[in-house]
mmCIF file of C-alpha atoms in Angstrom:
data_model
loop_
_atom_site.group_PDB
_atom_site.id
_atom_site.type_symbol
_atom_site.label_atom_id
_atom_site.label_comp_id
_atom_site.label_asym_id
_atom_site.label_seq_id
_atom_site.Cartn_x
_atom_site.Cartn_y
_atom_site.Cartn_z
ATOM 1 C CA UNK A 28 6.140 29.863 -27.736
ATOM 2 C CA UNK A 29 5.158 29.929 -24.288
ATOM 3 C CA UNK A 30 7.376 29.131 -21.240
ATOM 4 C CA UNK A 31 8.767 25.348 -20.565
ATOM 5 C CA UNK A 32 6.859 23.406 -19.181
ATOM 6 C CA UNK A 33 8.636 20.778 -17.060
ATOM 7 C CA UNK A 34 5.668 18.311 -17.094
ATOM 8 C CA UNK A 35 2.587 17.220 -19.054
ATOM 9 C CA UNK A 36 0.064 14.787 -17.362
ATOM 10 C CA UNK A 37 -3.213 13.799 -19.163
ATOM 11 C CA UNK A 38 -6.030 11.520 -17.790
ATOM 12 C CA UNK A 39 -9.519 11.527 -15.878
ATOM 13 C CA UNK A 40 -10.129 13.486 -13.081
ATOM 14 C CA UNK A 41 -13.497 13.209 -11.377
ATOM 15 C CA UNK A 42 -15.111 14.895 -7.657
ATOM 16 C CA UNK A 43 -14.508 12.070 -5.106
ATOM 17 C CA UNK A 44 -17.609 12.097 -3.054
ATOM 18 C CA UNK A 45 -17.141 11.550 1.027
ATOM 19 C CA UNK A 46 -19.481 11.300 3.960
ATOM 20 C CA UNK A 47 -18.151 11.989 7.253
ATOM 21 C CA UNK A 48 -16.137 9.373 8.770
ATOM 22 C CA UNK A 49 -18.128 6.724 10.800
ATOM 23 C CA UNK A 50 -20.992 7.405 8.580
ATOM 24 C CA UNK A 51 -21.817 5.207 5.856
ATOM 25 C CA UNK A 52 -23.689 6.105 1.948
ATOM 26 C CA UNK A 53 -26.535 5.061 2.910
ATOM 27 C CA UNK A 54 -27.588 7.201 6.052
ATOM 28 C CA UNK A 55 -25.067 10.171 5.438
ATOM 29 C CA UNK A 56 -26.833 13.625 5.345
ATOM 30 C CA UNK A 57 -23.360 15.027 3.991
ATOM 31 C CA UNK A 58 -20.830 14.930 1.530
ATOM 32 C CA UNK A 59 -17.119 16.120 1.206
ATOM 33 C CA UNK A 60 -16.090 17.031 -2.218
ATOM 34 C CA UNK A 61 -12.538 17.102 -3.562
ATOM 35 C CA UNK A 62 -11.152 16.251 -7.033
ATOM 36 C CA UNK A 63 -9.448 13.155 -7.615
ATOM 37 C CA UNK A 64 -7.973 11.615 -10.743
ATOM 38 C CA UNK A 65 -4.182 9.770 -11.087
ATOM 39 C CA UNK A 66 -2.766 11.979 -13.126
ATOM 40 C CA UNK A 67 -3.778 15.558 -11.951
ATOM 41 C CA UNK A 68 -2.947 14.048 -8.384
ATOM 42 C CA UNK A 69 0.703 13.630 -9.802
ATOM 43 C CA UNK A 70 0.663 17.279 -11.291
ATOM 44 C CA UNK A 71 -0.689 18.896 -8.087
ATOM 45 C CA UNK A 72 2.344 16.739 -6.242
ATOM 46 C CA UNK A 73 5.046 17.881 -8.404
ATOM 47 C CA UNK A 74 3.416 21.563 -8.668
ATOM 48 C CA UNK A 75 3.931 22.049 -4.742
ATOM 49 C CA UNK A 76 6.985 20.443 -5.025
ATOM 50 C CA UNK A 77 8.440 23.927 -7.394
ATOM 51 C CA UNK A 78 7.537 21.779 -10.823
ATOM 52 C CA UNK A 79 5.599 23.970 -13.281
ATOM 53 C CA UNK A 80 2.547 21.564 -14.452
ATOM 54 C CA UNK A 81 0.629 21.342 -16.657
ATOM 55 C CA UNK A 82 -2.661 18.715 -17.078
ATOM 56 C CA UNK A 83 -4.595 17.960 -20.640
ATOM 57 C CA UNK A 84 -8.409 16.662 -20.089
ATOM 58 C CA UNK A 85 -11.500 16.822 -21.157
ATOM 59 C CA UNK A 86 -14.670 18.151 -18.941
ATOM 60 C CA UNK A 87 -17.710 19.260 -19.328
ATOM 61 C CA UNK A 88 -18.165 23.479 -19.591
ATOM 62 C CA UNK A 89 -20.075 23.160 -16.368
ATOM 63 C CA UNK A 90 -19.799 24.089 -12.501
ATOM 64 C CA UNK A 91 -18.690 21.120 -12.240
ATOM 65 C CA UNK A 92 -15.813 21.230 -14.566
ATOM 66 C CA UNK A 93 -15.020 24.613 -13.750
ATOM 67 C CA UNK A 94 -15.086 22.956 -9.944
ATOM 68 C CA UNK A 95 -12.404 20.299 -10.937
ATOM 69 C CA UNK A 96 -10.502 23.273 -12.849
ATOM 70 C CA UNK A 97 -10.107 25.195 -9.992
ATOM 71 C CA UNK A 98 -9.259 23.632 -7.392
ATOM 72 C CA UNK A 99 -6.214 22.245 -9.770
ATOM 73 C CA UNK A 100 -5.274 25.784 -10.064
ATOM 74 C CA UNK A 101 -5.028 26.461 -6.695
ATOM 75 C CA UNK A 102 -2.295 23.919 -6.042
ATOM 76 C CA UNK A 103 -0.571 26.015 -9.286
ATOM 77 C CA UNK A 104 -0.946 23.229 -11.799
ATOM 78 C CA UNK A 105 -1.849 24.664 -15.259
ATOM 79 C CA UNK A 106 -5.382 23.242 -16.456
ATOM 80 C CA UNK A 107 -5.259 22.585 -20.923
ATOM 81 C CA UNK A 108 -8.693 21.390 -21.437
ATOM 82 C CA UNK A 109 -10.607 20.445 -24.362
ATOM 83 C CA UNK A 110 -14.852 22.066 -22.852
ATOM 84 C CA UNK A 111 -17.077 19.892 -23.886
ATOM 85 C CA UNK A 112 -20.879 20.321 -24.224
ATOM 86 C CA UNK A 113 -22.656 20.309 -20.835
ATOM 87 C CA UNK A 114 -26.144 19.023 -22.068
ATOM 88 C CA UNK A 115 -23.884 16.045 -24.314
ATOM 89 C CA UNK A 116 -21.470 15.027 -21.538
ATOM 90 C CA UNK A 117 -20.599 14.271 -18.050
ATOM 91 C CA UNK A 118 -18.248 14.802 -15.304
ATOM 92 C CA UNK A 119 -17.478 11.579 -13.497
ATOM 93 C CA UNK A 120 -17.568 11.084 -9.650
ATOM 94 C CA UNK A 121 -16.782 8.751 -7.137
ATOM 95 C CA UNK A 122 -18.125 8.026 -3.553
ATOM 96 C CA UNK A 123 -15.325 7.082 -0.891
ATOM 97 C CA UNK A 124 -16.612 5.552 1.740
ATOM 98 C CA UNK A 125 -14.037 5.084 4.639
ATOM 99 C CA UNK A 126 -14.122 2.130 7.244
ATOM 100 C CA UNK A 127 -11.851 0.798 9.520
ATOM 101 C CA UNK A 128 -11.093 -2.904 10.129
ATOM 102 C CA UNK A 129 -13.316 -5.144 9.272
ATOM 103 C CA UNK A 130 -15.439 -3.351 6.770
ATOM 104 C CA UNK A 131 -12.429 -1.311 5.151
ATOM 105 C CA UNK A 132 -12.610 1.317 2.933
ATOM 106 C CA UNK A 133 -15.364 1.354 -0.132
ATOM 107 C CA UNK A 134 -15.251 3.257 -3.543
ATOM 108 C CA UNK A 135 -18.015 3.088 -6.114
ATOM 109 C CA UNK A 136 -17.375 5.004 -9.184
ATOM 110 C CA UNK A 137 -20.319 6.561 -11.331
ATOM 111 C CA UNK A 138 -17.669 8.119 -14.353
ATOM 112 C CA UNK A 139 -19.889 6.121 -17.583
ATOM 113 C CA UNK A 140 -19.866 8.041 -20.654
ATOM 114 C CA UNK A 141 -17.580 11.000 -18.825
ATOM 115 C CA UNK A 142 -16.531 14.372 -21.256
ATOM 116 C CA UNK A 143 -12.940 12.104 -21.386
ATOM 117 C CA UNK A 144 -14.373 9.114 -23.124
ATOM 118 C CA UNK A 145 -14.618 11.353 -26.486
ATOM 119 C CA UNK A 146 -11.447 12.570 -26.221
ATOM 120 C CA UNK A 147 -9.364 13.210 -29.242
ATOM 121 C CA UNK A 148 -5.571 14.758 -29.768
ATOM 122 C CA UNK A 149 -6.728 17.195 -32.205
ATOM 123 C CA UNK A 150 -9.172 18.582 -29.520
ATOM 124 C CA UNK A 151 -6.396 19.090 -26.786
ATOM 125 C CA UNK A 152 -4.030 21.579 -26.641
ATOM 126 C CA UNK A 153 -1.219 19.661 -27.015
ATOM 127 C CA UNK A 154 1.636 22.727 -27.985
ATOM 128 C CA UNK A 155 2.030 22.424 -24.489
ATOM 129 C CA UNK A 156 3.412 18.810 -24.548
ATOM 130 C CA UNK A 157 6.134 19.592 -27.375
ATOM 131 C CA UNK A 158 7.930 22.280 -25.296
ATOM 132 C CA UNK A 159 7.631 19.986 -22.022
ATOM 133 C CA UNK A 160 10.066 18.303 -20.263
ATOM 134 C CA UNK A 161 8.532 15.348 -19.337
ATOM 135 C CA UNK A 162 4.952 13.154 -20.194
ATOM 136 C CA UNK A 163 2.727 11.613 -17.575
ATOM 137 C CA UNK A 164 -0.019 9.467 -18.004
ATOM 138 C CA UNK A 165 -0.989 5.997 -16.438
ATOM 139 C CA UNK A 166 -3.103 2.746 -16.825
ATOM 140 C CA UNK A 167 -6.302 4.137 -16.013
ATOM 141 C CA UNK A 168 -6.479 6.696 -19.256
ATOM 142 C CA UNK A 169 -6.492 3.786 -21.647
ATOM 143 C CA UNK A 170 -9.020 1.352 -19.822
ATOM 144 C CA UNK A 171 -12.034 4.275 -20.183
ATOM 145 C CA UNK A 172 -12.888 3.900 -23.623
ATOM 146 C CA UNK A 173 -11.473 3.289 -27.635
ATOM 147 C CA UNK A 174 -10.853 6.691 -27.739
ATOM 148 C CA UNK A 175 -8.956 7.430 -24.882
ATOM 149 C CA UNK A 176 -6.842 4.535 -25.714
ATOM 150 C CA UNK A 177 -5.964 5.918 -29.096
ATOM 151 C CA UNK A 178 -5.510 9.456 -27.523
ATOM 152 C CA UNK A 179 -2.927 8.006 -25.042
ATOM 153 C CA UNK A 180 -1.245 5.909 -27.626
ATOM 154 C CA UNK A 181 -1.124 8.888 -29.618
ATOM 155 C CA UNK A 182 0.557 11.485 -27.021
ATOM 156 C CA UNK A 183 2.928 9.067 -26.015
ATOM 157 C CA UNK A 184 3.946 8.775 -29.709
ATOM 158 C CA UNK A 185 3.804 12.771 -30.308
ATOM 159 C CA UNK A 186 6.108 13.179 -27.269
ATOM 160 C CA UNK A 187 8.385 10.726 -28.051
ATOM 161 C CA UNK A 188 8.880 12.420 -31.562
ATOM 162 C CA UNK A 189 8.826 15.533 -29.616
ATOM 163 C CA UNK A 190 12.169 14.399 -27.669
ATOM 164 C CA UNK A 191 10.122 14.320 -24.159
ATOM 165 C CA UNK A 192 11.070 11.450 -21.772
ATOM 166 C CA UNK A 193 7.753 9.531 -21.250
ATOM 167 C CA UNK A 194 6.573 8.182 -17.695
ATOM 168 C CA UNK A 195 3.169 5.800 -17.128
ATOM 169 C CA UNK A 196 2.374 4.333 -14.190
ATOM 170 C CA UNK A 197 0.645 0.898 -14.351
ATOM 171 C CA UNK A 198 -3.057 1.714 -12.173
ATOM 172 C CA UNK A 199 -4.459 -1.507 -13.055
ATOM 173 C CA UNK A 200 -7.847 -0.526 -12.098
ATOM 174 C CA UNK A 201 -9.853 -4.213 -11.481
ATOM 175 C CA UNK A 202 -12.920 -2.283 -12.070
ATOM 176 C CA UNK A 203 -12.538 -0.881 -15.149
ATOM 177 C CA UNK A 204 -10.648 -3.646 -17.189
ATOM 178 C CA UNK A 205 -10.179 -7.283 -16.577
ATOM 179 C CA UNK A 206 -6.119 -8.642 -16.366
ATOM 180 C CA UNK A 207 -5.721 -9.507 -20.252
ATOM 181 C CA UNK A 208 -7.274 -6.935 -21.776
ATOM 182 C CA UNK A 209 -5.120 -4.693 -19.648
ATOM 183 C CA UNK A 210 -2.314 -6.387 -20.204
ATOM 184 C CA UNK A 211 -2.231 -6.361 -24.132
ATOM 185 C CA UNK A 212 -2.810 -2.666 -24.131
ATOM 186 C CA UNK A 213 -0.173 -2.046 -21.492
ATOM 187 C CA UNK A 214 2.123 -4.054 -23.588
ATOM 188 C CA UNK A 215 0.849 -1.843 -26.835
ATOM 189 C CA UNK A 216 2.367 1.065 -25.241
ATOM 190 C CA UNK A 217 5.404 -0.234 -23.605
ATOM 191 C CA UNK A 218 7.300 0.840 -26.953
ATOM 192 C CA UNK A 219 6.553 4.569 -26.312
ATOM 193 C CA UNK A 220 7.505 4.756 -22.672
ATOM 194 C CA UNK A 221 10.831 5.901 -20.777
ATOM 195 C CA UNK A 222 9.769 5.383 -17.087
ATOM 196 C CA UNK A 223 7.453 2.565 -15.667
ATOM 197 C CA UNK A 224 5.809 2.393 -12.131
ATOM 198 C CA UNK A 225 4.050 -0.627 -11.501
ATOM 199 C CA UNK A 226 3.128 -2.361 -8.707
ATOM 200 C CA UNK A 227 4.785 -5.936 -7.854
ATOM 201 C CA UNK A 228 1.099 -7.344 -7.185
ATOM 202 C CA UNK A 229 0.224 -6.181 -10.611
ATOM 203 C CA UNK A 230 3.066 -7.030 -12.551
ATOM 204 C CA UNK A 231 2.592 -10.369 -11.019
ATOM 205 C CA UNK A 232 -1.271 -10.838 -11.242
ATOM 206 C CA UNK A 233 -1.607 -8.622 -14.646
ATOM 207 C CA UNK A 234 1.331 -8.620 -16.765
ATOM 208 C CA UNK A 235 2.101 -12.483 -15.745
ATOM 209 C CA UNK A 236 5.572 -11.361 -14.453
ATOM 210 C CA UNK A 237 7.849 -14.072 -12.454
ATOM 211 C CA UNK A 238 10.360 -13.930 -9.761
ATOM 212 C CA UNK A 239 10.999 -10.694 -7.244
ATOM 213 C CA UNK A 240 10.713 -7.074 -7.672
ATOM 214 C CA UNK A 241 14.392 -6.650 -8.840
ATOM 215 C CA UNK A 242 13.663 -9.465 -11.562
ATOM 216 C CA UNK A 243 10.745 -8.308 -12.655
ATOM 217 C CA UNK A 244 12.318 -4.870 -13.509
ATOM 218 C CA UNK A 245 14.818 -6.254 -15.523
ATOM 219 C CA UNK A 246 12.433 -8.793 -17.204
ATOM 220 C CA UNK A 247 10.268 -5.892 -18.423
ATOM 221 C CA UNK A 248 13.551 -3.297 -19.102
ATOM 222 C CA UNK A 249 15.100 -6.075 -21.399
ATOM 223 C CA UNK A 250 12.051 -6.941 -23.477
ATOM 224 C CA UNK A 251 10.620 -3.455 -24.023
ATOM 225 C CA UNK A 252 13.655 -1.307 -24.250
ATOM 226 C CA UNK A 253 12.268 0.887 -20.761
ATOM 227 C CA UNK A 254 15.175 3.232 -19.294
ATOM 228 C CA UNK A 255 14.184 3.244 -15.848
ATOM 229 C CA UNK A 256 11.214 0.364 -14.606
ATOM 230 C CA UNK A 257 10.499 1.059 -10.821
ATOM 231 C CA UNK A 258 8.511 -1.739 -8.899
ATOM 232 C CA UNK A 259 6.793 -0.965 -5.780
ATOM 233 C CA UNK A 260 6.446 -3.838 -2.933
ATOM 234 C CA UNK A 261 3.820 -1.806 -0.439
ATOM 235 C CA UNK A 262 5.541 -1.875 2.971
ATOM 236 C CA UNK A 263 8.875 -3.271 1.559
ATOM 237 C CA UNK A 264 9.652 -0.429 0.304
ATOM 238 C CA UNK A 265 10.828 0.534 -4.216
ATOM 239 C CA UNK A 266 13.439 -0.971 -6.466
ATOM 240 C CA UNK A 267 14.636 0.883 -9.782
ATOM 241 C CA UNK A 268 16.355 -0.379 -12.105
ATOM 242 C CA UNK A 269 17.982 2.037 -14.646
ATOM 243 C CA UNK A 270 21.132 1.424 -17.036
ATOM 244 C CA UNK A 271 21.487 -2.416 -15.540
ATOM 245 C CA UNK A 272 21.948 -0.767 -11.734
ATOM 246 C CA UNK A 273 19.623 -1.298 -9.416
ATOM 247 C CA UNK A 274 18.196 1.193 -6.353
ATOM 248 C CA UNK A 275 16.449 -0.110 -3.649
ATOM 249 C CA UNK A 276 14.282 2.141 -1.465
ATOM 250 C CA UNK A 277 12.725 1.483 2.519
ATOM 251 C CA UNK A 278 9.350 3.130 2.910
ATOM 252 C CA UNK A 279 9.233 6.290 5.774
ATOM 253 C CA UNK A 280 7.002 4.877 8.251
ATOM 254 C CA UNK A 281 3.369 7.110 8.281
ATOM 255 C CA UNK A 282 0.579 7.003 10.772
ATOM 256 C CA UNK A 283 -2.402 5.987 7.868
ATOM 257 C CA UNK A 284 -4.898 9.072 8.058
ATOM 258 C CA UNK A 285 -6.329 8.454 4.174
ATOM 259 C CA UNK A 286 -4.192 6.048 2.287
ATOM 260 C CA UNK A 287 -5.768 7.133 -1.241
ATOM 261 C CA UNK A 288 -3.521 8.813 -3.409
ATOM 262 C CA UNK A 289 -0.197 7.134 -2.174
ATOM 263 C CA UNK A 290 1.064 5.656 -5.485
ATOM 264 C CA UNK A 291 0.402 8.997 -7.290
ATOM 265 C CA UNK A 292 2.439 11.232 -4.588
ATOM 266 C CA UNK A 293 5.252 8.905 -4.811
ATOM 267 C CA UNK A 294 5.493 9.319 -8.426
ATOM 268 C CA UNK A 295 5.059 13.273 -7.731
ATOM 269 C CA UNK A 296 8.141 13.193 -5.566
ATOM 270 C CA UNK A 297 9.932 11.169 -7.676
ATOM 271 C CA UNK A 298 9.308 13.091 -10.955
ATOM 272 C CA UNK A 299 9.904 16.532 -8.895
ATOM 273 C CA UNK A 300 13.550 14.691 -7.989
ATOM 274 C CA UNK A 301 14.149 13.775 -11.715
ATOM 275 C CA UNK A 302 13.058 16.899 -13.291
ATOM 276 C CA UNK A 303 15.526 19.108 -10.765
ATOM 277 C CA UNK A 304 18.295 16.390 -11.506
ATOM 278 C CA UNK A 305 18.284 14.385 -8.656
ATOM 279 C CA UNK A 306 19.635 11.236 -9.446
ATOM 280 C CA UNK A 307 18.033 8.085 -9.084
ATOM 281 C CA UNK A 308 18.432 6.922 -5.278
ATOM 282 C CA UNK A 309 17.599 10.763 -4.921
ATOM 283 C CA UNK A 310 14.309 10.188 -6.617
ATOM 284 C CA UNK A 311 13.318 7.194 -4.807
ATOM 285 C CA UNK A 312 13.735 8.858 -1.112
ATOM 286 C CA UNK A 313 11.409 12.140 -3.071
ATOM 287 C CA UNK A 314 9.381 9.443 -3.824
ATOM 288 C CA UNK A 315 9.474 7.329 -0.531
ATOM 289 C CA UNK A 316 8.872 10.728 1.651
ATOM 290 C CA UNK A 317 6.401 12.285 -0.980
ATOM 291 C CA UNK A 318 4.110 8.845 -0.288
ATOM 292 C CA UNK A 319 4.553 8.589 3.762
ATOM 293 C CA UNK A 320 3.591 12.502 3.822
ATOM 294 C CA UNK A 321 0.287 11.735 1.471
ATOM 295 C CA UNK A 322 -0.671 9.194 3.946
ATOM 296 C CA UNK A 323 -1.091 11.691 7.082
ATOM 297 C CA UNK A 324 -3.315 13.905 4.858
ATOM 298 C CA UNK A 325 -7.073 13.726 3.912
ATOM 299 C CA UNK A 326 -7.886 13.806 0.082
ATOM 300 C CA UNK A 327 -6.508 12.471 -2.786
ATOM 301 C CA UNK A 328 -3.332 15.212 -3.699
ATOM 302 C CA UNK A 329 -0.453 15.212 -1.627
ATOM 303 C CA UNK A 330 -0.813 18.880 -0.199
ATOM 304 C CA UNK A 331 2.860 19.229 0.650
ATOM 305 C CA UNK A 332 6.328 21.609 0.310
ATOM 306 C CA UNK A 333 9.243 20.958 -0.515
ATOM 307 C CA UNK A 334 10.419 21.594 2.799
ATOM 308 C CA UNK A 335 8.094 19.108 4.187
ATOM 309 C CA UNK A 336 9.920 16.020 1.873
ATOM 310 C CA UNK A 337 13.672 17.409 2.887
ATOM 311 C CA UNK A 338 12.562 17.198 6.615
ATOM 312 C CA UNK A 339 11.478 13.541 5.631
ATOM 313 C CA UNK A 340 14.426 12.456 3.980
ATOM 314 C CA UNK A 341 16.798 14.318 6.237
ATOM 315 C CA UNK A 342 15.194 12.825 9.515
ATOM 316 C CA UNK A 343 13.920 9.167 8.214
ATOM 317 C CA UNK A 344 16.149 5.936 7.785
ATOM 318 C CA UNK A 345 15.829 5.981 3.998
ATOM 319 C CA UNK A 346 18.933 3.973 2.118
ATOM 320 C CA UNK A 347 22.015 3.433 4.573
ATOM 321 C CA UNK A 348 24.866 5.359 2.402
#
């Protein structure tokens, strides 16, 4: 066997497609090109946070997919990818467009009928996932097509029987799915999961969750049997509740540069935490720092260090101890 790997993510990744700010789709002469997908945002966060990650997908044996491969690489994240016909598949993309107040920020995704709709466990190389630590995945995976909802249903359920502690974050995606369809296959998978992220708005709007962020966390705990539920409240800051004890966490106040890929750097930083044994109020200022840092930086991935998040936690408010 290989070396441990401390975490497994698996999902879409596609190039995120930007003109120059100020300039809008339909006059730009330019693009900026960067990948951008949930999960390989949360590996490239936890890789340059000392985590040795890994990411299953499948692309298209193209520039393109050798594009998205490589870039993931360069962060030190470990690409396992199932290549899939050029001529028969796709890789998908998605055009950022950023405004300020009013017009705010745009995204229009072209990812129909990407390589990852076909996907299949037998395809991936999934050895990796029984020696890991940890499983990532989130909300997104499932809503793409059939298939990728059996093929997350089914990794969850291999690394469960595998002994590896399972995280998904929620990513209700209003574009992809609409609230009950997303809801009854969250709810499928709830079984197989260790760790939920999911936003109060969502748990609210899509799950049909009552009360505050604290209740809602032990609502969904109790009734599914999750360890740890975290519940994010934007600018108020994270709860977590894990073995009946709740955590509450302030956010690190950021000057906004590119607020895209927030949610996935703060469950890089807390993941990183976890997987070096940080407890969990430890987790939740990785997390808290890990998001505030992502905000200040262009792109999707939170291009951080370590010693960036220590000079974060050391220096911000964080929880009064």
């Amino acid at each position: 066997m290989g070396a441990m790997t401390d975490l497994v993510t698996f999902g879409e990744t596609m190039l995120r497609l930007s003109p120059p700010r100020g300039e809008r789709l339909e006059t730009t002469r330019e693009l900026d090109v960067q990948a951008g997908g949930a999960e390989s945002n949360v590996a490239v966060g936890t890789a340059r946070l000392g985590v040795d990650a890994a990411w299953l997908s499948k692309l298209p044996d193209s520039p393109l997919g050798r594009r998205v491969t490589g870039e993931l690489r360069s962060h030190g994240v470990k690409p396992r990818v199932a290549w899939a016909d050029p001529d028969a598949s796709r890789l998908g993309t998605y055009y950022l467009e950023h405004g300020g107040e009013p017009r705010g920020t745009d995204v229009i995704y072209d990812r129909a009928d990407a390589a990852i709709t076909t996907v299949t466990p037998e395809e991936l190389p999934t050895g990796v996932l029984e020696d890991a630590d940890r499983f990532h995945t989130t909300g997104i995976t499932p809503a793409l097509s059939e298939r990728t909802a059996e093929t997350t249903a089914a990794l969850l359920r291999a690394a469960g029987t595998a002994g590896v502690t399972r995280s998904f974050d929620l990513n209700y995606r209003s574009k992809l799915w609409a609230p009950g369809a997303a809801r009854a296959a969250y709810e499928e998978l709830f079984a197989d999961i260790d760790t939920l992220f999911v936003p109060r708005r969502d748990a609210r709007e899509v799950l049909d969750r009552t009360g505050d962020a604290v209740e809602i966390a032990h609502g969904l705990a109790s009734e599914f049997g999750i360890d740890t539920v975290v519940v994010t409240r934007g600018h108020e800051g994270a709860v977590a509740l894990r073995g009946g004890s709740v955590y509450e966490q302030e956010v690190y106040e950021a000057e906004t540069f590119d607020a895209i890929g927030t949610g996935d750097a703060f469950v890089a930083g807390f993941l990183a935490k976890r997987l070096r044994g940080g407890d969990i109020p430890a987790a939740l200022e990785w997390a808290a720092a890990t998001a505030s840092l992502k905000r200040t930086i262009g792109g999707d991935v939170a291009v951080v260090t370590r010693g960036d998040v220590e000079r974060v936690v050391d220096g911000g408010s964080g929880i009064d101890r």
